């Protein structure tokens, strides 16, 4: 018998076809529409049924003409009986989970896993339910007679992990962290379509002023967190004289984060109050910007390629209307007449374009050159950004190449 992803009633029909035994059950007890898979060759019927209902409370009895299915009920002899439960707790990578909690539900009877992820728990009622839990992982609930207790694989709970904050002295929950902390994740950084990580932070974090330190292309940024905390070295109090915050990139202190591609950043945390000095000392007096870059993925030898790119066009709007060459020349002549009104009225000053304009201006006018310099300076700006990252793992190595 080799049936994959079929209804339970289909398996019953195949059993009847091969053995001649009909399957008797009640619908509240057995759901014939449940999807199951069975693969057996040269195997006894009792063994197949045992695997089919493993982990459920369904028992079977093979008669001369029928197979009877019933719901298992705890016999009186099981009441009050206890057993020893033991096993191994690991994560999705097969690494032992140290300190995982294994507790009999509704009681104080429990234990934790040792350095090898092993646990042993005595005096467990045979009809009890056990909860296996660890911070950052989804809690699992299993019956005391479940064979899965021998080898438990914990899965990460992403909702819980989002509530964890990594600070200089360890890990804390956001609800327990009393400092002022703002976070920007990789999705928001990439979606901003900015050329630098600092530019992506502009206008997103309260109490943080980010201003360019120059108008030339590629100019960097100055960051001031919650105002100026020390007397500026230049004494002008301008943004160019401020003391910058402390930048920490993957635990390493840097002078700036402008050279880090936004696509390489997993998240940015900004510490803004006294907690920054408590962690990093006087170096964090002006605040701390903590950058966590993307890492390779854990798994079973899987590799991934990630591409992100955008092209943008930027154009200024609501520009002033500019004169053409002829209008500008007329304006210059009229202005000259206004300045020499008396001479003009007496016929002493009747200027021409050639007399008022410079030689170059007059030559450009005669040549019909009309240059709109505002349009030249504020024309359509074209920009693009492309990034390619390969990441994954191979044997014992985790890699990320960008």
Coordinates of C-alpha atoms in Angstrom, one line a residue:
X1 CA 0.0 0.0 0.0
X2 CA 1.4 3.4 -1.0
X3 CA -1.1 6.2 -0.6
X4 CA 0.1 9.8 -0.2
X5 CA -2.0 12.7 1.0
X6 CA -5.4 11.0 0.7
X7 CA -8.4 10.9 2.9
X8 CA -8.6 8.4 5.8
X9 CA -11.6 6.7 4.3
X10 CA -9.6 6.0 1.1
X11 CA -7.1 4.0 3.3
X12 CA -10.1 2.1 4.8
X13 CA -11.3 1.2 1.4
X14 CA -7.9 -0.1 0.3
X15 CA -7.7 -2.2 3.6
X16 CA -11.1 -3.7 2.9
X17 CA -10.1 -4.4 -0.7
X18 CA -6.9 -6.3 0.3
X19 CA -8.1 -8.0 3.5
X20 CA -11.9 -8.3 3.1
X21 CA -12.3 -6.7 6.6
X22 CA -14.6 -3.7 6.8
X23 CA -13.7 -0.8 9.1
X24 CA -16.3 0.1 11.7
X25 CA -16.2 3.5 13.5
X26 CA -18.3 6.4 14.6
X27 CA -17.8 9.8 13.1
X28 CA -17.4 11.7 16.4
X29 CA -14.5 9.4 17.2
X30 CA -12.9 9.1 13.7
X31 CA -12.8 11.8 11.0
X32 CA -12.8 10.0 7.6
X33 CA -11.9 13.2 5.8
X34 CA -8.5 13.5 7.6
X35 CA -5.6 13.6 5.2
X36 CA -3.0 10.9 5.8
X37 CA -0.1 9.1 4.0
X38 CA 0.6 5.3 4.3
X39 CA 3.5 3.4 2.8
X40 CA 3.7 -0.3 3.6
X41 CA 5.1 -3.4 1.8
X42 CA 4.8 -6.9 3.2
X43 CA 3.7 -5.5 6.5
X44 CA 1.2 -6.9 8.9
X45 CA -2.2 -5.1 9.2
X46 CA -1.8 -4.4 12.9
X47 CA 1.5 -2.7 12.3
X48 CA 0.0 -0.5 9.6
X49 CA -2.9 0.5 11.8
X50 CA -0.5 1.2 14.7
X51 CA 1.5 3.7 12.6
X52 CA -1.7 5.2 11.1
X53 CA -3.1 6.1 14.5
X54 CA 0.2 6.8 16.3
X55 CA 0.0 10.0 18.4
X56 CA -3.8 9.9 18.5
X57 CA -6.3 8.6 21.1
X58 CA -7.7 6.0 18.6
X59 CA -7.4 2.3 19.4
X60 CA -8.3 -0.6 17.1
X61 CA -9.4 -4.2 17.4
X62 CA -9.2 -6.7 14.5
X63 CA -12.1 -9.1 14.5
X64 CA -13.0 -11.9 12.1
X65 CA -15.0 -9.8 9.7
X66 CA -14.5 -6.2 10.9
X67 CA -11.9 -3.8 12.3
X68 CA -13.3 -1.8 15.2
X69 CA -12.0 1.7 16.0
X70 CA -12.7 3.2 19.4
X71 CA -11.5 6.2 21.4
X72 CA -9.0 5.4 24.1
X73 CA -10.2 6.0 27.6
X74 CA -8.0 6.2 30.7
X75 CA -8.5 3.0 32.6
X76 CA -8.9 3.1 36.3
X77 CA -5.6 1.2 36.7
X78 CA -3.9 4.2 35.0
X79 CA -5.2 6.8 37.5
X80 CA -2.5 7.8 39.9
X81 CA 0.2 6.0 38.0
X82 CA 3.4 8.0 37.1
X83 CA 6.3 7.5 34.8
X84 CA 9.8 8.9 34.0
X85 CA 10.0 11.1 31.0
X86 CA 13.4 11.9 29.3
X87 CA 14.7 13.2 26.1
X88 CA 16.7 15.7 24.1
X89 CA 15.8 19.3 23.2
X90 CA 17.4 20.9 20.2
X91 CA 16.9 23.9 17.8
X92 CA 16.2 23.8 14.1
X93 CA 20.0 23.5 13.4
X94 CA 20.3 20.4 15.7
X95 CA 22.2 22.4 18.4
X96 CA 21.2 21.5 22.0
X97 CA 19.0 24.1 23.8
X98 CA 20.4 24.7 27.2
X99 CA 18.1 25.7 30.0
X100 CA 14.8 24.9 28.2
X101 CA 11.9 24.4 30.7
X102 CA 10.0 21.1 30.8
X103 CA 7.0 21.3 33.1
X104 CA 3.9 19.2 33.8
X105 CA 1.1 21.4 32.9
X106 CA -0.9 22.8 35.8
X107 CA 1.7 21.7 38.4
X108 CA 5.1 22.9 39.7
X109 CA 6.7 19.6 38.7
X110 CA 9.4 20.5 36.2
X111 CA 13.0 20.6 35.2
X112 CA 15.4 22.3 32.7
X113 CA 17.7 20.8 30.1
X114 CA 21.5 20.5 30.9
X115 CA 24.5 21.6 28.8
X116 CA 23.8 18.8 26.3
X117 CA 20.1 19.6 25.9
X118 CA 19.2 16.5 27.9
X119 CA 16.4 16.3 30.5
X120 CA 14.9 13.8 32.9
X121 CA 11.6 14.3 34.7
X122 CA 10.2 11.9 37.3
X123 CA 6.7 11.4 38.8
X124 CA 4.9 12.4 35.6
X125 CA 1.3 11.1 35.5
X126 CA 0.7 8.9 32.6
X127 CA -2.3 11.0 31.5
X128 CA -0.5 14.3 32.0
X129 CA 0.4 17.0 29.5
X130 CA 3.9 18.6 29.4
X131 CA 4.9 22.2 28.3
X132 CA 8.4 22.6 26.7
X133 CA 9.4 26.3 26.5
X134 CA 12.4 28.6 26.1
X135 CA 12.7 32.4 25.5
X136 CA 12.5 33.2 21.8
X137 CA 11.0 29.8 20.9
X138 CA 7.4 28.6 20.4
X139 CA 6.1 26.6 23.4
X140 CA 5.3 23.0 22.6
X141 CA 2.6 21.0 24.4
X142 CA 2.9 17.2 24.3
X143 CA 1.2 14.2 26.0
X144 CA 3.2 12.3 28.5
X145 CA 3.0 9.2 26.3
X146 CA 4.0 11.0 23.1
X147 CA 7.1 9.5 21.5
X148 CA 8.2 13.0 20.3
X149 CA 9.3 13.7 23.9
X150 CA 12.5 11.7 23.2
X151 CA 13.6 14.3 20.6
X152 CA 12.1 17.7 20.7
X153 CA 12.9 20.4 18.1
X154 CA 12.2 24.0 19.2
X155 CA 11.2 26.5 16.5
X156 CA 11.9 30.2 16.8
X157 CA 9.0 32.5 17.6
X158 CA 9.6 35.6 15.4
X159 CA 7.0 37.6 17.4
X160 CA 8.9 37.1 20.6
X161 CA 12.3 37.9 18.9
X162 CA 11.0 41.2 17.7
X163 CA 10.5 42.2 21.3
X164 CA 14.2 41.5 22.2
X165 CA 16.7 44.4 22.4
X166 CA 20.4 43.7 22.2
X167 CA 22.3 46.3 24.2
X168 CA 26.0 46.7 25.2
X169 CA 25.7 44.7 28.4
X170 CA 23.4 41.9 27.2
X171 CA 19.9 41.2 26.0
X172 CA 16.7 42.7 27.4
X173 CA 13.0 42.7 26.5
X174 CA 11.6 45.9 25.1
X175 CA 9.0 46.0 28.0
X176 CA 11.9 45.9 30.5
X177 CA 14.2 48.3 28.7
X178 CA 13.8 51.7 30.4
X179 CA 16.1 53.6 28.1
X180 CA 15.0 55.7 25.1
X181 CA 15.5 53.5 22.0
X182 CA 14.3 53.8 18.4
X183 CA 14.8 51.1 15.8
X184 CA 14.6 51.2 12.0
X185 CA 14.6 47.8 10.3
X186 CA 16.0 46.7 6.9
X187 CA 12.7 46.9 5.1
X188 CA 12.2 50.6 6.0
X189 CA 15.8 51.4 5.1
X190 CA 15.6 49.8 1.7
X191 CA 12.2 51.2 0.9
X192 CA 13.5 54.7 1.6
X193 CA 15.6 54.4 -1.6
X194 CA 18.3 56.6 -0.2
X195 CA 22.0 56.4 -1.2
X196 CA 23.2 56.1 2.4
X197 CA 22.0 54.7 5.7
X198 CA 22.2 58.1 7.4
X199 CA 20.0 59.7 4.7
X200 CA 17.5 56.9 5.3
X201 CA 17.2 58.0 9.0
X202 CA 16.3 61.6 8.1
X203 CA 12.9 62.5 9.5
X204 CA 12.2 59.0 10.9
X205 CA 13.4 59.2 14.5
X206 CA 12.2 61.9 16.9
X207 CA 14.9 63.9 18.7
X208 CA 17.5 63.2 16.0
X209 CA 18.6 66.1 13.7
X210 CA 20.3 65.0 10.5
X211 CA 21.6 67.6 8.1
X212 CA 24.0 67.5 5.1
X213 CA 27.4 69.0 5.8
X214 CA 27.7 70.3 2.3
X215 CA 25.8 70.9 -1.0
X216 CA 28.3 69.1 -3.2
X217 CA 27.3 65.7 -4.6
X218 CA 28.2 62.8 -2.2
X219 CA 28.4 65.1 0.8
X220 CA 28.1 63.4 4.2
X221 CA 25.7 64.1 7.1
X222 CA 25.9 65.5 10.6
X223 CA 23.8 63.8 13.3
X224 CA 22.8 65.6 16.5
X225 CA 20.8 63.5 19.0
X226 CA 18.6 65.5 21.5
X227 CA 20.4 68.8 20.9
X228 CA 24.0 69.8 21.6
X229 CA 25.4 68.2 24.7
X230 CA 28.9 69.9 24.8
X231 CA 30.4 73.2 23.8
X232 CA 31.2 73.1 20.1
X233 CA 34.9 73.2 19.2
X234 CA 34.4 75.9 16.7
X235 CA 32.2 78.0 19.0
X236 CA 29.7 78.8 16.3
X237 CA 27.0 76.4 17.4
X238 CA 26.4 75.3 13.8
X239 CA 25.7 71.8 12.7
X240 CA 29.2 71.6 11.3
X241 CA 30.7 72.1 14.8
X242 CA 28.7 69.5 16.7
X243 CA 30.2 66.4 18.4
X244 CA 28.9 63.4 16.5
X245 CA 27.3 60.3 18.2
X246 CA 29.2 57.1 18.8
X247 CA 28.8 54.7 15.9
X248 CA 28.9 50.9 16.6
X249 CA 28.8 48.5 13.7
X250 CA 28.6 44.9 14.6
X251 CA 30.3 45.7 17.9
X252 CA 33.1 47.8 16.3
X253 CA 33.4 51.6 16.7
X254 CA 33.5 53.6 13.5
X255 CA 33.7 57.3 12.7
X256 CA 30.7 57.2 10.3
X257 CA 28.2 54.9 8.7
X258 CA 27.9 56.8 5.4
X259 CA 30.1 54.2 3.6
X260 CA 27.8 51.3 4.5
X261 CA 25.3 50.4 1.8
X262 CA 21.7 50.5 3.0
X263 CA 21.1 47.1 1.6
X264 CA 23.7 45.5 3.8
X265 CA 22.0 46.7 7.0
X266 CA 19.7 44.5 9.0
X267 CA 18.6 47.2 11.6
X268 CA 19.7 50.5 13.1
X269 CA 19.1 51.2 16.8
X270 CA 19.5 54.7 18.2
X271 CA 20.1 55.2 22.0
X272 CA 19.3 58.7 23.0
X273 CA 19.4 59.1 26.8
X274 CA 21.6 58.3 29.8
X275 CA 21.4 54.6 29.1
X276 CA 24.0 55.2 26.3
X277 CA 26.6 56.4 28.8
X278 CA 25.7 53.6 31.2
X279 CA 26.7 51.2 28.5
X280 CA 29.4 52.9 26.6
X281 CA 30.7 55.4 29.1
X282 CA 31.6 59.0 28.2
X283 CA 32.0 58.1 24.5
X284 CA 28.2 57.7 24.4
X285 CA 27.5 61.2 25.8
X286 CA 26.2 62.4 22.4
X287 CA 24.1 59.3 21.8
X288 CA 24.9 56.0 20.2
X289 CA 23.9 54.7 16.7
X290 CA 24.1 50.8 16.7
X291 CA 24.2 49.2 13.3
X292 CA 23.6 45.5 12.8
X293 CA 24.5 44.2 9.3
X294 CA 23.0 41.3 7.5
X295 CA 24.4 37.8 8.1
X296 CA 24.3 34.5 6.3
X297 CA 21.3 32.2 6.9
X298 CA 21.3 29.1 9.0
X299 CA 20.0 25.9 7.4
X300 CA 21.0 22.7 5.6
X301 CA 23.5 23.9 3.0
X302 CA 21.1 26.3 1.3
X303 CA 22.3 29.3 -0.7
X304 CA 20.3 32.4 -1.7
X305 CA 20.8 35.3 -4.1
X306 CA 19.1 38.6 -3.4
X307 CA 19.0 41.5 -5.9
X308 CA 17.6 45.0 -5.1
X309 CA 17.7 48.0 -7.4
X310 CA 15.9 51.2 -8.3
X311 CA 16.1 54.0 -10.8
X312 CA 14.7 57.4 -10.0
X313 CA 14.1 60.8 -11.8
X314 CA 13.9 63.9 -9.7
X315 CA 12.6 67.2 -11.0
X316 CA 12.1 70.6 -9.3
X317 CA 8.6 72.1 -9.5
X318 CA 7.1 75.6 -9.2
X319 CA 10.1 77.2 -10.8
X320 CA 10.1 81.0 -11.5
X321 CA 9.3 82.2 -15.0
X322 CA 12.5 83.4 -16.7
X323 CA 12.9 86.1 -19.4
X324 CA 14.3 85.1 -22.8
X325 CA 17.2 87.0 -24.2
X326 CA 15.2 89.7 -26.0
X327 CA 13.1 90.4 -22.9
X328 CA 16.1 90.6 -20.7
X329 CA 17.8 93.0 -23.1
X330 CA 14.7 95.2 -23.2
X331 CA 14.7 95.2 -19.4
X332 CA 18.3 96.4 -19.3
X333 CA 17.6 99.2 -21.7
X334 CA 14.5 100.3 -19.9
X335 CA 16.3 100.3 -16.6
X336 CA 19.1 102.4 -18.1
X337 CA 16.5 104.9 -19.3
X338 CA 15.0 105.1 -15.9
X339 CA 18.4 105.8 -14.3
X340 CA 19.1 108.5 -16.8
X341 CA 15.5 109.8 -17.1
X342 CA 16.4 113.5 -17.4
X343 CA 19.0 112.9 -20.1
X344 CA 16.6 110.6 -21.9
X345 CA 13.8 113.2 -21.9
X346 CA 16.2 115.9 -23.1
X347 CA 17.2 113.6 -26.0
X348 CA 20.7 113.3 -24.6
X349 CA 20.4 109.5 -23.8
X350 CA 18.7 107.2 -26.3
X351 CA 20.6 104.0 -25.7
X352 CA 20.7 100.9 -27.9
X353 CA 21.3 97.3 -26.9
X354 CA 24.9 97.6 -27.9
X355 CA 25.5 100.5 -25.6
X356 CA 23.9 99.0 -22.5
X357 CA 25.0 95.3 -22.8
X358 CA 28.5 94.0 -22.6
X359 CA 30.1 92.8 -25.8
X360 CA 29.5 89.1 -25.0
X361 CA 25.9 89.7 -23.9
X362 CA 25.2 91.7 -27.1
X363 CA 26.9 89.0 -29.3
X364 CA 24.8 86.3 -27.6
X365 CA 21.6 88.3 -28.2
X366 CA 22.5 88.8 -31.8
X367 CA 23.3 85.1 -32.2
X368 CA 19.8 84.2 -30.7
X369 CA 21.2 82.4 -27.7
X370 CA 18.6 82.1 -24.9
X371 CA 19.9 80.1 -22.0
X372 CA 17.6 79.4 -19.1
X373 CA 20.2 79.0 -16.3
X374 CA 17.6 78.0 -13.7
X375 CA 16.5 75.1 -15.9
X376 CA 20.2 74.2 -16.5
X377 CA 20.9 74.1 -12.8
X378 CA 17.7 72.5 -11.7
X379 CA 17.0 70.1 -14.5
X380 CA 16.0 66.5 -14.3
X381 CA 18.3 64.5 -12.0
X382 CA 18.8 60.8 -12.8
X383 CA 20.0 58.4 -10.1
X384 CA 20.2 54.7 -9.7
X385 CA 21.3 52.1 -7.2
X386 CA 21.9 48.3 -7.6
X387 CA 22.9 45.7 -5.1
X388 CA 23.5 42.0 -5.3
X389 CA 23.9 39.7 -2.2
X390 CA 24.7 36.0 -2.0
X391 CA 24.2 34.4 1.4
X392 CA 23.7 31.0 3.0
X393 CA 25.8 28.3 4.6
X394 CA 28.1 25.5 3.6
X395 CA 29.1 22.8 6.1
X396 CA 30.2 24.8 9.2
X397 CA 30.5 28.1 7.5
X398 CA 27.9 30.9 7.3
X399 CA 28.5 33.5 4.6
X400 CA 27.1 36.7 3.2
X401 CA 28.7 38.4 0.2
X402 CA 27.5 41.7 -1.2

